[in-house]
Amino acid sequence: MTTEPEGPFARDHAEVHLDRAPLVRVLCQVQWPEHTLLSTRFSAVADEIGTSLSDQYPLSPVGQGIAFELDTLTGQVRPQAAPVIRQWVSVDDAWSVYFAPTFITLENREAYTSREDMTQRFARILDVVSELTSLPAAQRIGWRYVNRISERPDYDDLANLVQATVLGAGAVPAPDHVQLVHSFSESLFRSGRGTLLAKWGFMPPNSTHDASLIAVPSESWILDLDAYDEGRTAFVPEQLLERLEGLTGLAYNFFRWSVKDSFIERFGG
């Protein structure tokens, strides 16, 4: 009898710390329906939340207040009101908290250490938001990991680091005078644990698959995993964190299936 190969949803993997993890961005977020308090007193509530979190995130960059849209009928570009978003940042610029009338997000850029550390930080943020807003419900919870490999020795050795499935067109045999310029895949998986949006592929120099990421001057390989649950639930921090734990596992299991043991060893596991 033939044994089916183990897939990305077959089992849970214990998190392995990577000293040199190629994570350029990790985010966790909770969204909620529009709420009367935040519609009418957003600035005042945001000030209170920022003050409560100021010991860890004391900096408050001033964001742009105007966006633009193109009128396709007239060809005219006109200003429009940009979404109101407040941001608070840690002194080392590694951590950012984004607060808007319909969501709260914690972001780490290139300084991620562990799921436990990020979960503990987000737990405190959710406690503060819950206390100061009394939100009745959440409607989308998500956790996202963005991996990028661009250092030349690692990039050139990708075939030995990742599975052929996520190597994609990089597995196509080609002579030295043929160069892969761009190849990108996107897949959406639904399961009882949540939905997983998985993107992977190759980007040319000075390009990015996400406008919020800073492009790098070299070729790069991306593995972007966004696990989320859009079911409405009570805004109870403990329950939200429990659901987030399942989503992190969903994304992490796909990551571990995507990479080889040599990847874990290469990046310090």
PDB file of N, CA, C and O in Angstrom, residues 208-269:
ATOM      1  N   THR A 208       8.687  44.534  -5.307  1.00  0.00           N
ATOM      2  CA  THR A 208       8.065  43.895  -4.162  1.00  0.00           C
ATOM      3  C   THR A 208       6.641  43.496  -4.516  1.00  0.00           C
ATOM      4  O   THR A 208       5.998  44.140  -5.353  1.00  0.00           O
ATOM      5  N   HIS A 209       6.158  42.433  -3.889  1.00  0.00           N
ATOM      6  CA  HIS A 209       4.787  41.978  -4.146  1.00  0.00           C
ATOM      7  C   HIS A 209       3.785  42.734  -3.295  1.00  0.00           C
ATOM      8  O   HIS A 209       2.582  42.584  -3.473  1.00  0.00           O
ATOM      9  N   ASP A 210       4.274  43.563  -2.358  1.00  0.00           N
ATOM     10  CA  ASP A 210       3.422  44.280  -1.409  1.00  0.00           C
ATOM     11  C   ASP A 210       3.974  45.689  -1.265  1.00  0.00           C
ATOM     12  O   ASP A 210       5.130  45.871  -0.857  1.00  0.00           O
ATOM     13  N   ALA A 211       3.159  46.684  -1.590  1.00  0.00           N
ATOM     14  CA  ALA A 211       3.631  48.071  -1.590  1.00  0.00           C
ATOM     15  C   ALA A 211       4.072  48.551  -0.212  1.00  0.00           C
ATOM     16  O   ALA A 211       4.811  49.532  -0.100  1.00  0.00           O
ATOM     17  N   SER A 212       3.636  47.875   0.856  1.00  0.00           N
ATOM     18  CA  SER A 212       4.032  48.296   2.204  1.00  0.00           C
ATOM     19  C   SER A 212       5.413  47.778   2.604  1.00  0.00           C
ATOM     20  O   SER A 212       5.924  48.140   3.654  1.00  0.00           O
ATOM     21  N   LEU A 213       6.001  46.921   1.773  1.00  0.00           N
ATOM     22  CA  LEU A 213       7.344  46.409   2.041  1.00  0.00           C
ATOM     23  C   LEU A 213       8.378  47.202   1.267  1.00  0.00           C
ATOM     24  O   LEU A 213       8.143  47.601   0.121  1.00  0.00           O
ATOM     25  N   ILE A 214       9.530  47.409   1.882  1.00  0.00           N
ATOM     26  CA  ILE A 214      10.627  48.095   1.208  1.00  0.00           C
ATOM     27  C   ILE A 214      11.309  47.114   0.262  1.00  0.00           C
ATOM     28  O   ILE A 214      11.714  46.021   0.661  1.00  0.00           O
ATOM     29  N   ALA A 215      11.443  47.491  -0.993  1.00  0.00           N
ATOM     30  CA  ALA A 215      12.100  46.635  -1.973  1.00  0.00           C
ATOM     31  C   ALA A 215      13.597  46.573  -1.697  1.00  0.00           C
ATOM     32  O   ALA A 215      14.172  47.475  -1.080  1.00  0.00           O
ATOM     33  N   VAL A 216      14.225  45.506  -2.146  1.00  0.00           N
ATOM     34  CA  VAL A 216      15.671  45.344  -1.998  1.00  0.00           C
ATOM     35  C   VAL A 216      16.316  45.414  -3.378  1.00  0.00           C
ATOM     36  O   VAL A 216      15.675  45.123  -4.391  1.00  0.00           O
ATOM     37  N   PRO A 217      17.595  45.805  -3.447  1.00  0.00           N
ATOM     38  CA  PRO A 217      18.240  46.005  -4.761  1.00  0.00           C
ATOM     39  C   PRO A 217      18.637  44.714  -5.466  1.00  0.00           C
ATOM     40  O   PRO A 217      19.155  44.764  -6.575  1.00  0.00           O
ATOM     41  N   SER A 218      18.396  43.583  -4.842  1.00  0.00           N
ATOM     42  CA  SER A 218      18.791  42.312  -5.439  1.00  0.00           C
ATOM     43  C   SER A 218      17.554  41.462  -5.742  1.00  0.00           C
ATOM     44  O   SER A 218      16.435  41.787  -5.341  1.00  0.00           O
ATOM     45  N   GLU A 219      17.753  40.360  -6.442  1.00  0.00           N
ATOM     46  CA  GLU A 219      16.678  39.397  -6.650  1.00  0.00           C
ATOM     47  C   GLU A 219      16.270  38.811  -5.302  1.00  0.00           C
ATOM     48  O   GLU A 219      17.087  38.736  -4.379  1.00  0.00           O
ATOM     49  N   SER A 220      15.031  38.369  -5.197  1.00  0.00           N
ATOM     50  CA  SER A 220      14.583  37.830  -3.911  1.00  0.00           C
ATOM     51  C   SER A 220      13.539  36.744  -4.121  1.00  0.00           C
ATOM     52  O   SER A 220      12.877  36.678  -5.159  1.00  0.00           O
ATOM     53  N   TRP A 221      13.437  35.888  -3.117  1.00  0.00           N
ATOM     54  CA  TRP A 221      12.399  34.862  -3.067  1.00  0.00           C
ATOM     55  C   TRP A 221      11.513  35.140  -1.859  1.00  0.00           C
ATOM     56  O   TRP A 221      12.009  35.448  -0.772  1.00  0.00           O
ATOM     57  N   ILE A 222      10.196  35.063  -2.049  1.00  0.00           N
ATOM     58  CA  ILE A 222       9.226  35.433  -1.025  1.00  0.00           C
ATOM     59  C   ILE A 222       8.370  34.230  -0.636  1.00  0.00           C
ATOM     60  O   ILE A 222       7.952  33.439  -1.491  1.00  0.00           O
ATOM     61  N   LEU A 223       8.102  34.099   0.664  1.00  0.00           N
ATOM     62  CA  LEU A 223       7.069  33.184   1.159  1.00  0.00           C
ATOM     63  C   LEU A 223       6.222  33.981   2.143  1.00  0.00           C
ATOM     64  O   LEU A 223       6.662  34.315   3.241  1.00  0.00           O
ATOM     65  N   ASP A 224       5.001  34.326   1.726  1.00  0.00           N
ATOM     66  CA  ASP A 224       4.108  35.207   2.477  1.00  0.00           C
ATOM     67  C   ASP A 224       2.884  34.392   2.893  1.00  0.00           C
ATOM     68  O   ASP A 224       2.113  33.940   2.048  1.00  0.00           O
ATOM     69  N   LEU A 225       2.712  34.205   4.208  1.00  0.00           N
ATOM     70  CA  LEU A 225       1.646  33.358   4.729  1.00  0.00           C
ATOM     71  C   LEU A 225       0.725  34.180   5.628  1.00  0.00           C
ATOM     72  O   LEU A 225       1.154  34.713   6.655  1.00  0.00           O
ATOM     73  N   ASP A 226      -0.538  34.278   5.238  1.00  0.00           N
ATOM     74  CA  ASP A 226      -1.532  35.072   5.972  1.00  0.00           C
ATOM     75  C   ASP A 226      -2.669  34.150   6.390  1.00  0.00           C
ATOM     76  O   ASP A 226      -3.468  33.719   5.551  1.00  0.00           O
ATOM     77  N   ALA A 227      -2.737  33.830   7.678  1.00  0.00           N
ATOM     78  CA  ALA A 227      -3.791  32.960   8.208  1.00  0.00           C
ATOM     79  C   ALA A 227      -4.821  33.821   8.921  1.00  0.00           C
ATOM     80  O   ALA A 227      -4.463  34.663   9.754  1.00  0.00           O
ATOM     81  N   TYR A 228      -6.118  33.612   8.633  1.00  0.00           N
ATOM     82  CA  TYR A 228      -7.136  34.462   9.238  1.00  0.00           C
ATOM     83  C   TYR A 228      -8.459  33.730   9.405  1.00  0.00           C
ATOM     84  O   TYR A 228      -8.708  32.692   8.785  1.00  0.00           O
ATOM     85  N   ASP A 229      -9.295  34.310  10.261  1.00  0.00           N
ATOM     86  CA  ASP A 229     -10.627  33.780  10.556  1.00  0.00           C
ATOM     87  C   ASP A 229     -11.590  34.960  10.530  1.00  0.00           C
ATOM     88  O   ASP A 229     -11.385  35.943  11.249  1.00  0.00           O
ATOM     89  N   GLU A 230     -12.602  34.892   9.693  1.00  0.00           N
ATOM     90  CA  GLU A 230     -13.533  36.009   9.534  1.00  0.00           C
ATOM     91  C   GLU A 230     -14.857  35.798  10.263  1.00  0.00           C
ATOM     92  O   GLU A 230     -15.802  36.556  10.063  1.00  0.00           O
ATOM     93  N   GLY A 231     -14.931  34.803  11.134  1.00  0.00           N
ATOM     94  CA  GLY A 231     -16.144  34.595  11.898  1.00  0.00           C
ATOM     95  C   GLY A 231     -16.304  35.620  13.016  1.00  0.00           C
ATOM     96  O   GLY A 231     -15.345  35.940  13.710  1.00  0.00           O
ATOM     97  N   ARG A 232     -17.505  36.142  13.191  1.00  0.00           N
ATOM     98  CA  ARG A 232     -17.740  37.132  14.247  1.00  0.00           C
ATOM     99  C   ARG A 232     -17.763  36.448  15.611  1.00  0.00           C
ATOM    100  O   ARG A 232     -18.335  35.374  15.764  1.00  0.00           O
ATOM    101  N   THR A 233     -17.117  37.083  16.586  1.00  0.00           N
ATOM    102  CA  THR A 233     -17.034  36.523  17.925  1.00  0.00           C
ATOM    103  C   THR A 233     -16.988  37.644  18.943  1.00  0.00           C
ATOM    104  O   THR A 233     -16.733  38.804  18.593  1.00  0.00           O
ATOM    105  N   ALA A 234     -17.241  37.331  20.188  1.00  0.00           N
ATOM    106  CA  ALA A 234     -17.186  38.342  21.247  1.00  0.00           C
ATOM    107  C   ALA A 234     -15.764  38.871  21.383  1.00  0.00           C
ATOM    108  O   ALA A 234     -14.785  38.134  21.208  1.00  0.00           O
ATOM    109  N   PHE A 235     -15.653  40.161  21.703  1.00  0.00           N
ATOM    110  CA  PHE A 235     -14.333  40.768  21.880  1.00  0.00           C
ATOM    111  C   PHE A 235     -13.853  40.481  23.301  1.00  0.00           C
ATOM    112  O   PHE A 235     -13.899  41.339  24.183  1.00  0.00           O
ATOM    113  N   VAL A 236     -13.398  39.268  23.498  1.00  0.00           N
ATOM    114  CA  VAL A 236     -12.848  38.832  24.777  1.00  0.00           C
ATOM    115  C   VAL A 236     -11.385  38.482  24.518  1.00  0.00           C
ATOM    116  O   VAL A 236     -11.105  37.508  23.804  1.00  0.00           O
ATOM    117  N   PRO A 237     -10.416  39.254  25.038  1.00  0.00           N
ATOM    118  CA  PRO A 237      -9.009  39.039  24.700  1.00  0.00           C
ATOM    119  C   PRO A 237      -8.543  37.596  24.820  1.00  0.00           C
ATOM    120  O   PRO A 237      -7.843  37.098  23.932  1.00  0.00           O
ATOM    121  N   GLU A 238      -8.915  36.897  25.888  1.00  0.00           N
ATOM    122  CA  GLU A 238      -8.458  35.520  26.065  1.00  0.00           C
ATOM    123  C   GLU A 238      -8.945  34.621  24.928  1.00  0.00           C
ATOM    124  O   GLU A 238      -8.203  33.778  24.420  1.00  0.00           O
ATOM    125  N   GLN A 239     -10.189  34.809  24.514  1.00  0.00           N
ATOM    126  CA  GLN A 239     -10.738  33.996  23.429  1.00  0.00           C
ATOM    127  C   GLN A 239     -10.105  34.354  22.086  1.00  0.00           C
ATOM    128  O   GLN A 239      -9.841  33.479  21.253  1.00  0.00           O
ATOM    129  N   LEU A 240      -9.850  35.643  21.879  1.00  0.00           N
ATOM    130  CA  LEU A 240      -9.216  36.070  20.641  1.00  0.00           C
ATOM    131  C   LEU A 240      -7.801  35.499  20.527  1.00  0.00           C
ATOM    132  O   LEU A 240      -7.379  35.050  19.453  1.00  0.00           O
ATOM    133  N   LEU A 241      -7.085  35.499  21.622  1.00  0.00           N
ATOM    134  CA  LEU A 241      -5.723  34.963  21.616  1.00  0.00           C
ATOM    135  C   LEU A 241      -5.720  33.460  21.373  1.00  0.00           C
ATOM    136  O   LEU A 241      -4.807  32.934  20.717  1.00  0.00           O
ATOM    137  N   GLU A 242      -6.717  32.778  21.886  1.00  0.00           N
ATOM    138  CA  GLU A 242      -6.811  31.332  21.650  1.00  0.00           C
ATOM    139  C   GLU A 242      -7.029  31.052  20.166  1.00  0.00           C
ATOM    140  O   GLU A 242      -6.429  30.126  19.602  1.00  0.00           O
ATOM    141  N   ARG A 243      -7.863  31.853  19.532  1.00  0.00           N
ATOM    142  CA  ARG A 243      -8.084  31.683  18.102  1.00  0.00           C
ATOM    143  C   ARG A 243      -6.832  32.055  17.306  1.00  0.00           C
ATOM    144  O   ARG A 243      -6.504  31.405  16.304  1.00  0.00           O
ATOM    145  N   LEU A 244      -6.118  33.079  17.766  1.00  0.00           N
ATOM    146  CA  LEU A 244      -4.875  33.454  17.095  1.00  0.00           C
ATOM    147  C   LEU A 244      -3.849  32.336  17.163  1.00  0.00           C
ATOM    148  O   LEU A 244      -3.102  32.112  16.216  1.00  0.00           O
ATOM    149  N   GLU A 245      -3.807  31.644  18.284  1.00  0.00           N
ATOM    150  CA  GLU A 245      -2.864  30.540  18.436  1.00  0.00           C
ATOM    151  C   GLU A 245      -3.106  29.481  17.365  1.00  0.00           C
ATOM    152  O   GLU A 245      -2.151  28.944  16.778  1.00  0.00           O
ATOM    153  N   GLY A 246      -4.361  29.176  17.085  1.00  0.00           N
ATOM    154  CA  GLY A 246      -4.667  28.217  16.036  1.00  0.00           C
ATOM    155  C   GLY A 246      -4.245  28.712  14.666  1.00  0.00           C
ATOM    156  O   GLY A 246      -3.761  27.937  13.829  1.00  0.00           O
ATOM    157  N   LEU A 247      -4.383  30.016  14.433  1.00  0.00           N
ATOM    158  CA  LEU A 247      -4.009  30.581  13.145  1.00  0.00           C
ATOM    159  C   LEU A 247      -2.497  30.611  12.950  1.00  0.00           C
ATOM    160  O   LEU A 247      -1.995  30.349  11.847  1.00  0.00           O
ATOM    161  N   THR A 248      -1.761  30.914  14.020  1.00  0.00           N
ATOM    162  CA  THR A 248      -0.299  30.885  13.898  1.00  0.00           C
ATOM    163  C   THR A 248       0.168  29.475  13.572  1.00  0.00           C
ATOM    164  O   THR A 248       1.087  29.289  12.771  1.00  0.00           O
ATOM    165  N   GLY A 249      -0.475  28.487  14.179  1.00  0.00           N
ATOM    166  CA  GLY A 249      -0.119  27.107  13.880  1.00  0.00           C
ATOM    167  C   GLY A 249      -0.402  26.752  12.437  1.00  0.00           C
ATOM    168  O   GLY A 249       0.383  26.050  11.785  1.00  0.00           O
ATOM    169  N   LEU A 250      -1.525  27.227  11.900  1.00  0.00           N
ATOM    170  CA  LEU A 250      -1.895  26.971  10.516  1.00  0.00           C
ATOM    171  C   LEU A 250      -0.822  27.504   9.562  1.00  0.00           C
ATOM    172  O   LEU A 250      -0.389  26.810   8.628  1.00  0.00           O
ATOM    173  N   ALA A 251      -0.378  28.740   9.798  1.00  0.00           N
ATOM    174  CA  ALA A 251       0.649  29.341   8.942  1.00  0.00           C
ATOM    175  C   ALA A 251       2.006  28.679   9.150  1.00  0.00           C
ATOM    176  O   ALA A 251       2.747  28.414   8.192  1.00  0.00           O
ATOM    177  N   TYR A 252       2.346  28.399  10.416  1.00  0.00           N
ATOM    178  CA  TYR A 252       3.665  27.831  10.706  1.00  0.00           C
ATOM    179  C   TYR A 252       3.793  26.417  10.148  1.00  0.00           C
ATOM    180  O   TYR A 252       4.852  26.027   9.646  1.00  0.00           O
ATOM    181  N   ASN A 253       2.715  25.635  10.222  1.00  0.00           N
ATOM    182  CA  ASN A 253       2.761  24.291   9.659  1.00  0.00           C
ATOM    183  C   ASN A 253       3.029  24.331   8.161  1.00  0.00           C
ATOM    184  O   ASN A 253       3.770  23.496   7.630  1.00  0.00           O
ATOM    185  N   PHE A 254       2.432  25.307   7.465  1.00  0.00           N
ATOM    186  CA  PHE A 254       2.670  25.439   6.027  1.00  0.00           C
ATOM    187  C   PHE A 254       4.129  25.827   5.773  1.00  0.00           C
ATOM    188  O   PHE A 254       4.762  25.317   4.839  1.00  0.00           O
ATOM    189  N   PHE A 255       4.650  26.711   6.613  1.00  0.00           N
ATOM    190  CA  PHE A 255       6.053  27.109   6.481  1.00  0.00           C
ATOM    191  C   PHE A 255       6.976  25.910   6.643  1.00  0.00           C
ATOM    192  O   PHE A 255       7.884  25.690   5.828  1.00  0.00           O
ATOM    193  N   ARG A 256       6.743  25.108   7.690  1.00  0.00           N
ATOM    194  CA  ARG A 256       7.618  23.971   7.945  1.00  0.00           C
ATOM    195  C   ARG A 256       7.519  22.928   6.827  1.00  0.00           C
ATOM    196  O   ARG A 256       8.492  22.237   6.532  1.00  0.00           O
ATOM    197  N   TRP A 257       6.340  22.795   6.224  1.00  0.00           N
ATOM    198  CA  TRP A 257       6.189  21.889   5.090  1.00  0.00           C
ATOM    199  C   TRP A 257       6.917  22.431   3.867  1.00  0.00           C
ATOM    200  O   TRP A 257       7.427  21.665   3.047  1.00  0.00           O
ATOM    201  N   SER A 258       7.007  23.749   3.753  1.00  0.00           N
ATOM    202  CA  SER A 258       7.587  24.381   2.574  1.00  0.00           C
ATOM    203  C   SER A 258       9.106  24.308   2.542  1.00  0.00           C
ATOM    204  O   SER A 258       9.712  24.381   1.469  1.00  0.00           O
ATOM    205  N   VAL A 259       9.728  24.222   3.709  1.00  0.00           N
ATOM    206  CA  VAL A 259      11.193  24.288   3.766  1.00  0.00           C
ATOM    207  C   VAL A 259      11.770  22.927   4.158  1.00  0.00           C
ATOM    208  O   VAL A 259      11.107  22.099   4.768  1.00  0.00           O
ATOM    209  N   LYS A 260      13.025  22.747   3.807  1.00  0.00           N
ATOM    210  CA  LYS A 260      13.732  21.518   4.137  1.00  0.00           C
ATOM    211  C   LYS A 260      14.476  21.690   5.464  1.00  0.00           C
ATOM    212  O   LYS A 260      14.631  22.807   5.974  1.00  0.00           O
ATOM    213  N   ASP A 261      14.944  20.568   5.997  1.00  0.00           N
ATOM    214  CA  ASP A 261      15.724  20.627   7.236  1.00  0.00           C
ATOM    215  C   ASP A 261      16.954  21.511   7.062  1.00  0.00           C
ATOM    216  O   ASP A 261      17.387  22.180   8.002  1.00  0.00           O
ATOM    217  N   SER A 262      17.493  21.532   5.867  1.00  0.00           N
ATOM    218  CA  SER A 262      18.676  22.353   5.596  1.00  0.00           C
ATOM    219  C   SER A 262      18.370  23.846   5.749  1.00  0.00           C
ATOM    220  O   SER A 262      19.249  24.641   6.109  1.00  0.00           O
ATOM    221  N   PHE A 263      17.115  24.239   5.490  1.00  0.00           N
ATOM    222  CA  PHE A 263      16.691  25.628   5.698  1.00  0.00           C
ATOM    223  C   PHE A 263      16.759  25.966   7.184  1.00  0.00           C
ATOM    224  O   PHE A 263      17.291  27.025   7.574  1.00  0.00           O
ATOM    225  N   ILE A 264      16.210  25.091   8.015  1.00  0.00           N
ATOM    226  CA  ILE A 264      16.212  25.308   9.465  1.00  0.00           C
ATOM    227  C   ILE A 264      17.649  25.413   9.969  1.00  0.00           C
ATOM    228  O   ILE A 264      17.985  26.300  10.771  1.00  0.00           O
ATOM    229  N   GLU A 265      18.521  24.556   9.491  1.00  0.00           N
ATOM    230  CA  GLU A 265      19.918  24.574   9.916  1.00  0.00           C
ATOM    231  C   GLU A 265      20.630  25.831   9.408  1.00  0.00           C
ATOM    232  O   GLU A 265      21.395  26.455  10.145  1.00  0.00           O
ATOM    233  N   ARG A 266      20.362  26.195   8.161  1.00  0.00           N
ATOM    234  CA  ARG A 266      21.032  27.370   7.568  1.00  0.00           C
ATOM    235  C   ARG A 266      20.734  28.646   8.348  1.00  0.00           C
ATOM    236  O   ARG A 266      21.608  29.499   8.533  1.00  0.00           O
ATOM    237  N   PHE A 267      19.488  28.767   8.801  1.00  0.00           N
ATOM    238  CA  PHE A 267      19.097  30.008   9.469  1.00  0.00           C
ATOM    239  C   PHE A 267      19.109  29.918  10.984  1.00  0.00           C
ATOM    240  O   PHE A 267      18.482  30.723  11.685  1.00  0.00           O
ATOM    241  N   GLY A 268      19.840  28.956  11.495  1.00  0.00           N
ATOM    242  CA  GLY A 268      20.136  28.949  12.930  1.00  0.00           C
ATOM    243  C   GLY A 268      19.198  28.191  13.796  1.00  0.00           C
ATOM    244  O   GLY A 268      19.085  28.467  15.000  1.00  0.00           O
ATOM    245  N   GLY A 269      18.492  27.191  13.268  1.00  0.00           N
ATOM    246  CA  GLY A 269      17.581  26.399  14.076  1.00  0.00           C
ATOM    247  C   GLY A 269      18.294  25.281  14.803  1.00  0.00           C
ATOM    248  O   GLY A 269      19.424  24.946  14.489  1.00  0.00           O
TER     249      GLY A 269
END
